[in-house]
């Protein structure tokens, strides 16, 4: 398989306003043309994460817009506005990949089984979600794992390791879903390299008590 490396986005701040601020006037993102849709690589990034990665995020999982599961078949965990500054300071909006872990709130007993609280691969949307015309910047993380129940209120730690693609405007929900499914495949293949797998045991994550 030929690996095509996708260029990382420039590491420049996106905004100087506090996280969660109402969206400023921005140019509309590009529409995905047929060339983009048919020429996407299935592995992105160098063999080891390069600057600005890794980027660490953490915060309690919050209720989001409720459309990930319902509209897109891709349930996401939303992090609070206070979790955004590390991404805002280092990266452009877009779709990213890495690892994440759920832990129960301090002082509480876990309600999820152990496999659900392991370090798991993830794909993450960071930005404005132009298809839905969000008014606030968000971080929405999809864990590539089947959960038996929801985990609102759990704490999430995430290590962002690479960039997949920019945010795009879509003319149909079907096209967006198709690209989301491809994003998941890209994330899994990109993470299946020793330089990325090593982050599953990063000290940032909580050691499992088996």
mmCIF file with all atom_site columns, N, CA and C in Angstrom, residues 39 49 52 79 111 125 130 152 161 163 191 199:
data_model
loop_
_atom_site.group_PDB
_atom_site.id
_atom_site.type_symbol
_atom_site.label_atom_id
_atom_site.label_alt_id
_atom_site.label_comp_id
_atom_site.label_asym_id
_atom_site.label_entity_id
_atom_site.label_seq_id
_atom_site.pdbx_PDB_ins_code
_atom_site.Cartn_x
_atom_site.Cartn_y
_atom_site.Cartn_z
_atom_site.occupancy
_atom_site.B_iso_or_equiv
_atom_site.pdbx_formal_charge
_atom_site.auth_seq_id
_atom_site.auth_comp_id
_atom_site.auth_asym_id
_atom_site.auth_atom_id
_atom_site.pdbx_PDB_model_num
ATOM 1  N N  . UNK A 1 39  ? -9.642  10.995 -3.934 1.00 0.00 ? 39  UNK A N  1
ATOM 2  C CA . UNK A 1 39  ? -8.187  10.900 -3.855 1.00 0.00 ? 39  UNK A CA 1
ATOM 3  C C  . UNK A 1 39  ? -7.662  10.974 -2.430 1.00 0.00 ? 39  UNK A C  1
ATOM 4  N N  . UNK A 1 49  ? 4.378   11.171 15.387 1.00 0.00 ? 49  UNK A N  1
ATOM 5  C CA . UNK A 1 49  ? 3.743   12.488 15.474 1.00 0.00 ? 49  UNK A CA 1
ATOM 6  C C  . UNK A 1 49  ? 4.764   13.614 15.438 1.00 0.00 ? 49  UNK A C  1
ATOM 7  N N  . UNK A 1 52  ? 2.436   20.202 15.711 1.00 0.00 ? 52  UNK A N  1
ATOM 8  C CA . UNK A 1 52  ? 2.261   20.547 17.127 1.00 0.00 ? 52  UNK A CA 1
ATOM 9  C C  . UNK A 1 52  ? 1.810   19.380 18.012 1.00 0.00 ? 52  UNK A C  1
ATOM 10 N N  . UNK A 1 79  ? -16.564 17.986 24.828 1.00 0.00 ? 79  UNK A N  1
ATOM 11 C CA . UNK A 1 79  ? -15.803 18.532 25.944 1.00 0.00 ? 79  UNK A CA 1
ATOM 12 C C  . UNK A 1 79  ? -16.197 19.984 26.175 1.00 0.00 ? 79  UNK A C  1
ATOM 13 N N  . UNK A 1 111 ? -19.119 3.003  36.643 1.00 0.00 ? 111 UNK A N  1
ATOM 14 C CA . UNK A 1 111 ? -20.338 2.333  36.188 1.00 0.00 ? 111 UNK A CA 1
ATOM 15 C C  . UNK A 1 111 ? -20.134 1.660  34.839 1.00 0.00 ? 111 UNK A C  1
ATOM 16 N N  . UNK A 1 125 ? -13.648 15.941 15.757 1.00 0.00 ? 125 UNK A N  1
ATOM 17 C CA . UNK A 1 125 ? -13.979 17.138 14.995 1.00 0.00 ? 125 UNK A CA 1
ATOM 18 C C  . UNK A 1 125 ? -13.704 18.357 15.867 1.00 0.00 ? 125 UNK A C  1
ATOM 19 N N  . UNK A 1 130 ? -19.561 23.216 9.851  1.00 0.00 ? 130 UNK A N  1
ATOM 20 C CA . UNK A 1 130 ? -20.262 24.109 8.925  1.00 0.00 ? 130 UNK A CA 1
ATOM 21 C C  . UNK A 1 130 ? -21.546 23.538 8.344  1.00 0.00 ? 130 UNK A C  1
ATOM 22 N N  . UNK A 1 152 ? -22.082 10.250 30.123 1.00 0.00 ? 152 UNK A N  1
ATOM 23 C CA . UNK A 1 152 ? -22.123 11.659 30.495 1.00 0.00 ? 152 UNK A CA 1
ATOM 24 C C  . UNK A 1 152 ? -21.642 11.815 31.936 1.00 0.00 ? 152 UNK A C  1
ATOM 25 N N  . UNK A 1 161 ? -3.042  13.260 17.996 1.00 0.00 ? 161 UNK A N  1
ATOM 26 C CA . UNK A 1 161 ? -1.759  12.886 17.409 1.00 0.00 ? 161 UNK A CA 1
ATOM 27 C C  . UNK A 1 161 ? -1.598  13.249 15.945 1.00 0.00 ? 161 UNK A C  1
ATOM 28 N N  . UNK A 1 163 ? -3.581  15.018 12.045 1.00 0.00 ? 163 UNK A N  1
ATOM 29 C CA . UNK A 1 163 ? -4.603  15.757 11.294 1.00 0.00 ? 163 UNK A CA 1
ATOM 30 C C  . UNK A 1 163 ? -5.054  14.917 10.099 1.00 0.00 ? 163 UNK A C  1
ATOM 31 N N  . UNK A 1 191 ? -3.186  5.197  13.170 1.00 0.00 ? 191 UNK A N  1
ATOM 32 C CA . UNK A 1 191 ? -2.748  4.883  14.530 1.00 0.00 ? 191 UNK A CA 1
ATOM 33 C C  . UNK A 1 191 ? -2.044  3.535  14.623 1.00 0.00 ? 191 UNK A C  1
ATOM 34 N N  . UNK A 1 199 ? 1.587   5.776  22.333 1.00 0.00 ? 199 UNK A N  1
ATOM 35 C CA . UNK A 1 199 ? 0.844   6.752  23.139 1.00 0.00 ? 199 UNK A CA 1
ATOM 36 C C  . UNK A 1 199 ? -0.315  6.126  23.910 1.00 0.00 ? 199 UNK A C  1
#
